[in-house]
Amino acid sequence: MNQARIDYSPIVDRKPFFLPEGARVAVWVIPNIEHFHFDAPGTAITSSTAHFTPDVLNYSWRDYGPRVGVWRMMDIMHKYGVKGTVTLNSEVCEHYPQIMEAGMQLEWEWMGHGETNSRMLANLSEDEERTVIRRVRDTIERVTGKRPKGWLGPALTETFHTPDILAEEGFEYVGDWVNDDQPYPIKVRNNSLYSIPYSIEMNDITAFLTMHMTPEDFYQMLVDQFDVLYEDGASTGRVMSICLHPFLIGHPFRSKSLDKALKYITGHQDVWVTTGGEIIDHYKQQFQTEQANA
């Protein structure tokens, strides 16, 4: 079957996307802050023990993130005035309250990211999925005082009903569709929903665990991505995502690559370092205004 959620839209045929104050690139940084269950498989640094229950080696490797790595990330991002847009497992609210408090002090934005990355959304019934999405939304709102605008499925998983449920439950944007340099509308049966540019490649999971990059390789990849988008953005604005996991980029020898990349990016003029919600708010304001004036 063909997908019916999005229209084919070549970027060369679109009206220009103007960013605030003449910026060429909107850069948003996405810390994936997750909770994994001790008796379930998860992201692994080695496959040698991944089939065991419990898998102490890989579980404790991931556990470096909330214990140490996220705090190093916060320091680096704050150093360059970068506010995170967190893809948040709602179980983090219960298990790591200090992270929630620190993120709120830094004025980070919170996106829904399922309840735990030990459980995906795939193969849920519509009612089951709606229940999960509502619980995630309500938990984040209760703890932070703000209803999340954005959503990223655990491992970017969806069902055929996910966009409809998200729109009906008050979410405004989703990062699962990694196919563009600009936001765009997704067809839903009620309300509205927008895709925001997220990346599976400008992503430390893919870079370090799949591509087996060095930290210096990762730095250069981020710089090259930025440079080309910055050049492209002279004619129509582009969006760059930097997708991070504290149990990877938070290690000392990798964190230097993030520090250098943010120093490079924020050292340029005409760059809007922002959050996911602000990008979508701006996109909607520009194109809804144009439609109203047409």
Short mmCIF file of C-alpha atoms in Angstrom, two decimals:
data_model
loop_
_atom_site.label_atom_id
_atom_site.label_comp_id
_atom_site.label_asym_id
_atom_site.label_seq_id
_atom_site.Cartn_x
_atom_site.Cartn_y
_atom_site.Cartn_z
CA MET A 1 0.00 0.00 0.00
CA ASN A 2 1.08 3.61 -0.54
CA GLN A 3 1.35 6.03 2.36
CA ALA A 4 -1.35 8.69 2.38
CA ARG A 5 -0.05 11.02 5.10
CA ILE A 6 2.14 13.39 3.12
CA ASP A 7 2.22 14.81 -0.38
CA TYR A 8 5.34 14.71 -2.50
CA SER A 9 6.80 18.22 -2.35
CA PRO A 10 10.15 18.93 -4.04
CA ILE A 11 11.92 21.61 -2.04
CA VAL A 12 12.79 23.47 -5.25
CA ASP A 13 9.08 24.03 -5.95
CA ARG A 14 8.15 25.48 -2.54
CA LYS A 15 7.71 29.06 -1.46
CA PRO A 16 10.71 30.32 0.52
CA PHE A 17 10.71 29.52 4.23
CA PHE A 18 11.87 32.68 6.01
CA LEU A 19 13.48 32.27 9.41
CA PRO A 20 13.48 35.01 12.08
CA GLU A 21 15.88 37.95 11.62
CA GLY A 22 17.14 36.64 8.30
CA ALA A 23 18.62 33.44 9.71
CA ARG A 24 19.69 30.82 7.20
CA VAL A 25 19.50 27.78 9.47
CA ALA A 26 17.40 26.89 12.50
CA VAL A 27 19.37 24.53 14.72
CA TRP A 28 17.67 22.47 17.40
CA VAL A 29 19.47 20.06 19.73
CA ILE A 30 17.55 17.03 20.93
CA PRO A 31 18.73 15.16 24.04
CA ASN A 32 16.98 11.78 24.12
CA ILE A 33 16.48 11.20 27.85
CA GLU A 34 15.21 7.69 28.34
CA HIS A 35 14.44 5.04 30.93
CA PHE A 36 15.20 1.38 30.25
CA HIS A 37 13.92 -1.64 32.16
CA PHE A 38 16.42 -3.95 33.83
CA ASP A 39 14.75 -7.11 32.50
CA ALA A 40 14.33 -6.02 28.87
CA PRO A 41 16.76 -5.57 25.95
CA GLY A 42 17.77 -2.09 24.85
CA THR A 43 20.40 -0.15 22.95
CA ALA A 44 23.64 -2.11 23.28
CA ILE A 45 27.34 -1.32 23.00
CA THR A 46 28.08 -5.03 22.61
CA SER A 47 25.99 -7.95 21.39
CA SER A 48 27.91 -10.51 23.45
CA THR A 49 25.56 -10.22 26.44
CA ALA A 50 22.48 -8.67 24.81
CA HIS A 51 20.58 -11.99 24.90
CA PHE A 52 20.95 -12.39 28.67
CA THR A 53 18.35 -11.38 31.27
CA PRO A 54 19.47 -9.33 33.04
CA ASP A 55 22.04 -7.86 30.69
CA VAL A 56 24.06 -6.03 33.31
CA LEU A 57 26.80 -4.93 30.93
CA ASN A 58 24.59 -3.05 28.45
CA TYR A 59 22.08 -1.90 31.07
CA SER A 60 24.75 -0.30 33.22
CA TRP A 61 26.43 1.21 30.13
CA ARG A 62 23.12 2.94 29.30
CA ASP A 63 22.72 3.93 32.95
CA TYR A 64 25.79 6.15 32.65
CA GLY A 65 23.52 8.60 30.84
CA PRO A 66 21.23 9.71 33.68
CA ARG A 67 23.93 9.30 36.33
CA VAL A 68 26.73 11.26 34.64
CA GLY A 69 26.38 11.91 30.91
CA VAL A 70 23.32 14.15 30.92
CA TRP A 71 24.94 16.52 33.39
CA ARG A 72 27.97 16.93 31.16
CA MET A 73 25.64 17.58 28.19
CA MET A 74 23.75 20.23 30.15
CA ASP A 75 26.96 22.06 31.00
CA ILE A 76 28.16 22.06 27.38
CA MET A 77 24.84 23.17 25.94
CA HIS A 78 24.38 25.90 28.54
CA LYS A 79 27.90 27.14 27.77
CA TYR A 80 26.76 28.01 24.23
CA GLY A 81 23.25 29.16 25.11
CA VAL A 82 21.60 26.09 23.59
CA LYS A 83 18.25 25.03 25.03
CA GLY A 84 17.48 21.36 24.60
CA THR A 85 14.26 19.97 23.16
CA VAL A 86 14.11 16.71 25.10
CA THR A 87 12.53 13.59 23.72
CA LEU A 88 11.41 12.28 27.07
CA ASN A 89 10.34 8.84 28.24
CA SER A 90 7.67 9.79 30.77
CA GLU A 91 9.07 7.22 33.24
CA VAL A 92 12.05 9.57 33.61
CA CYS A 93 9.74 11.86 35.58
CA GLU A 94 9.47 9.20 38.29
CA HIS A 95 12.93 7.68 38.23
CA TYR A 96 15.15 10.73 37.61
CA PRO A 97 13.43 13.76 39.19
CA GLN A 98 16.72 15.66 39.50
CA ILE A 99 17.06 15.63 35.69
CA MET A 100 13.57 17.06 35.33
CA GLU A 101 14.29 19.82 37.82
CA ALA A 102 17.58 20.75 36.15
CA GLY A 103 16.00 20.74 32.69
CA MET A 104 13.22 23.03 33.85
CA GLN A 105 15.75 25.44 35.35
CA LEU A 106 17.50 25.51 31.96
CA GLU A 107 14.12 26.19 30.29
CA TRP A 108 14.37 23.13 28.11
CA GLU A 109 11.37 21.98 26.08
CA TRP A 110 9.90 18.51 26.64
CA MET A 111 8.61 16.23 23.87
CA GLY A 112 6.74 12.98 24.43
CA HIS A 113 8.85 9.90 23.65
CA GLY A 114 6.73 7.04 24.94
CA GLU A 115 6.83 5.79 28.50
CA THR A 116 10.06 3.78 28.19
CA ASN A 117 12.43 2.83 25.41
CA SER A 118 11.98 -0.75 26.52
CA ARG A 119 8.55 -0.73 24.85
CA MET A 120 7.82 0.37 21.29
CA LEU A 121 4.54 1.65 19.82
CA ALA A 122 4.47 -0.79 16.91
CA ASN A 123 1.66 -3.35 16.84
CA LEU A 124 -0.52 -1.62 19.45
CA SER A 125 -4.23 -1.32 18.83
CA GLU A 126 -5.56 2.20 18.39
CA ASP A 127 -7.11 2.21 21.87
CA GLU A 128 -3.93 0.86 23.45
CA GLU A 129 -1.80 3.44 21.68
CA ARG A 130 -4.10 6.30 22.62
CA THR A 131 -3.91 5.25 26.26
CA VAL A 132 -0.10 5.27 26.18
CA ILE A 133 0.08 8.66 24.43
CA ARG A 134 -2.37 10.19 26.89
CA ARG A 135 -0.41 8.86 29.87
CA VAL A 136 2.82 10.28 28.47
CA ARG A 137 1.22 13.66 27.78
CA ASP A 138 -0.46 13.91 31.16
CA THR A 139 2.63 12.83 33.10
CA ILE A 140 4.86 15.40 31.41
CA GLU A 141 2.26 18.13 31.89
CA ARG A 142 1.82 17.27 35.56
CA VAL A 143 5.56 17.36 36.28
CA THR A 144 6.61 20.33 34.11
CA GLY A 145 3.43 22.41 34.16
CA LYS A 146 3.37 22.48 30.35
CA ARG A 147 1.62 20.21 27.89
CA PRO A 148 4.16 18.82 25.40
CA LYS A 149 3.79 20.07 21.84
CA GLY A 150 6.08 17.52 20.19
CA TRP A 151 6.38 13.75 19.92
CA LEU A 152 9.03 11.26 18.86
CA GLY A 153 8.12 7.59 18.96
CA PRO A 154 10.46 5.25 20.86
CA ALA A 155 12.92 4.19 18.14
CA LEU A 156 10.72 6.38 15.86
CA THR A 157 8.04 3.66 15.84
CA GLU A 158 4.47 4.36 14.78
CA THR A 159 1.31 2.52 13.91
CA PHE A 160 -1.03 3.48 11.06
CA HIS A 161 -3.04 5.49 13.63
CA THR A 162 -0.25 7.41 15.38
CA PRO A 163 -0.52 10.77 13.56
CA ASP A 164 -4.30 10.87 14.03
CA ILE A 165 -4.01 10.09 17.74
CA LEU A 166 -1.26 12.65 18.29
CA ALA A 167 -3.26 15.42 16.62
CA GLU A 168 -6.42 14.50 18.53
CA GLU A 169 -4.55 14.44 21.84
CA GLY A 170 -3.14 17.92 21.38
CA PHE A 171 0.32 17.31 19.95
CA GLU A 172 1.41 19.77 17.27
CA TYR A 173 4.51 18.19 15.73
CA VAL A 174 6.29 14.87 15.32
CA GLY A 175 9.88 13.94 14.46
CA ASP A 176 9.43 10.37 13.21
CA TRP A 177 9.46 11.25 9.49
CA VAL A 178 13.13 11.91 8.74
CA ASN A 179 12.71 13.01 5.13
CA ASP A 180 13.12 16.78 4.87
CA ASP A 181 15.08 19.94 5.73
CA GLN A 182 11.91 21.93 6.46
CA PRO A 183 8.70 21.33 8.42
CA TYR A 184 5.60 20.28 6.52
CA PRO A 185 1.97 19.34 7.31
CA ILE A 186 0.92 15.73 7.86
CA LYS A 187 -2.60 14.71 6.89
CA VAL A 188 -4.71 13.77 9.92
CA ARG A 189 -8.42 13.18 10.35
CA ASN A 190 -8.89 15.93 12.98
CA ASN A 191 -6.95 19.08 13.97
CA SER A 192 -3.45 19.48 12.49
CA LEU A 193 0.01 17.95 12.81
CA TYR A 194 3.40 18.94 11.40
CA SER A 195 6.57 17.02 10.73
CA ILE A 196 9.76 18.63 12.02
CA PRO A 197 13.19 17.76 10.55
CA TYR A 198 14.80 15.14 12.76
CA SER A 199 17.76 13.04 11.69
CA ILE A 200 18.70 9.41 12.02
CA GLU A 201 22.19 10.28 10.74
CA MET A 202 23.06 13.48 12.64
CA ASN A 203 22.51 11.17 15.57
CA ASP A 204 25.07 9.73 17.96
CA ILE A 205 23.37 6.31 18.02
CA THR A 206 23.87 5.83 14.29
CA ALA A 207 27.23 7.59 14.18
CA PHE A 208 28.91 5.63 16.95
CA LEU A 209 27.08 2.29 17.04
CA THR A 210 26.24 1.75 13.35
CA MET A 211 28.79 3.77 11.40
CA HIS A 212 31.50 3.21 14.05
CA MET A 213 32.63 6.81 13.79
CA THR A 214 35.25 8.36 16.03
CA PRO A 215 34.31 11.47 18.02
CA GLU A 216 36.33 13.53 15.55
CA ASP A 217 34.37 11.96 12.68
CA PHE A 218 31.12 12.92 14.41
CA TYR A 219 32.29 16.50 14.89
CA GLN A 220 33.24 16.77 11.21
CA MET A 221 29.90 15.29 10.12
CA LEU A 222 28.00 17.89 12.14
CA VAL A 223 30.15 20.70 10.76
CA ASP A 224 29.75 19.50 7.16
CA GLN A 225 25.99 19.19 7.59
CA PHE A 226 25.80 22.69 9.01
CA ASP A 227 28.00 24.21 6.30
CA VAL A 228 25.88 22.87 3.44
CA LEU A 229 22.58 23.79 5.10
CA TYR A 230 23.98 27.27 5.84
CA GLU A 231 24.80 27.71 2.15
CA ASP A 232 21.42 26.31 1.06
CA GLY A 233 19.70 28.61 3.54
CA ALA A 234 20.68 31.71 1.59
CA SER A 235 17.59 31.16 -0.58
CA THR A 236 15.18 29.32 1.75
CA GLY A 237 15.55 28.49 5.42
CA ARG A 238 16.71 25.05 6.51
CA VAL A 239 16.44 23.15 9.78
CA MET A 240 19.30 21.17 11.31
CA SER A 241 18.76 18.69 14.12
CA ILE A 242 21.47 17.33 16.40
CA CYS A 243 20.14 14.16 18.01
CA LEU A 244 21.94 12.99 21.15
CA HIS A 245 21.86 10.34 23.86
CA PRO A 246 23.53 11.02 27.22
CA PHE A 247 24.88 7.47 27.49
CA LEU A 248 26.84 8.07 24.27
CA ILE A 249 27.76 11.73 23.78
CA GLY A 250 27.95 12.24 27.55
CA HIS A 251 31.14 10.21 27.88
CA PRO A 252 34.19 12.45 28.33
CA PHE A 253 36.01 11.44 25.16
CA ARG A 254 32.90 11.95 23.02
CA SER A 255 31.62 15.11 24.70
CA LYS A 256 34.51 17.12 23.28
CA SER A 257 33.07 16.62 19.78
CA LEU A 258 29.76 18.15 20.88
CA ASP A 259 31.51 21.07 22.54
CA LYS A 260 33.53 21.82 19.40
CA ALA A 261 30.52 21.48 17.10
CA LEU A 262 28.34 23.84 19.14
CA LYS A 263 31.19 26.34 19.35
CA TYR A 264 31.53 26.23 15.56
CA ILE A 265 27.79 26.53 14.86
CA THR A 266 27.06 29.29 17.38
CA GLY A 267 30.09 31.22 16.10
CA HIS A 268 28.24 31.96 12.84
CA GLN A 269 25.88 34.83 12.16
CA ASP A 270 22.40 34.25 10.76
CA VAL A 271 21.83 31.08 12.79
CA TRP A 272 18.69 30.60 14.88
CA VAL A 273 19.50 28.23 17.76
CA THR A 274 16.08 27.35 19.07
CA THR A 275 13.65 24.63 20.14
CA GLY A 276 11.31 22.36 18.23
CA GLY A 277 8.20 24.12 19.41
CA GLU A 278 9.52 27.53 18.36
CA ILE A 279 10.36 26.21 14.89
CA ILE A 280 6.86 24.85 14.39
CA ASP A 281 5.21 27.97 15.82
CA HIS A 282 7.18 30.09 13.35
CA TYR A 283 6.40 27.78 10.42
CA LYS A 284 2.68 27.83 11.18
CA GLN A 285 2.64 31.59 11.65
CA GLN A 286 4.36 32.23 8.31
CA PHE A 287 2.32 29.90 6.15
CA GLN A 288 -1.02 30.41 7.85
CA THR A 289 -0.56 34.15 7.45
CA GLU A 290 0.27 33.70 3.77
CA GLN A 291 -2.83 31.52 3.28
CA ALA A 292 -5.02 34.08 5.04
CA ASN A 293 -3.67 36.86 2.80
CA ALA A 294 -3.93 34.84 -0.42
#
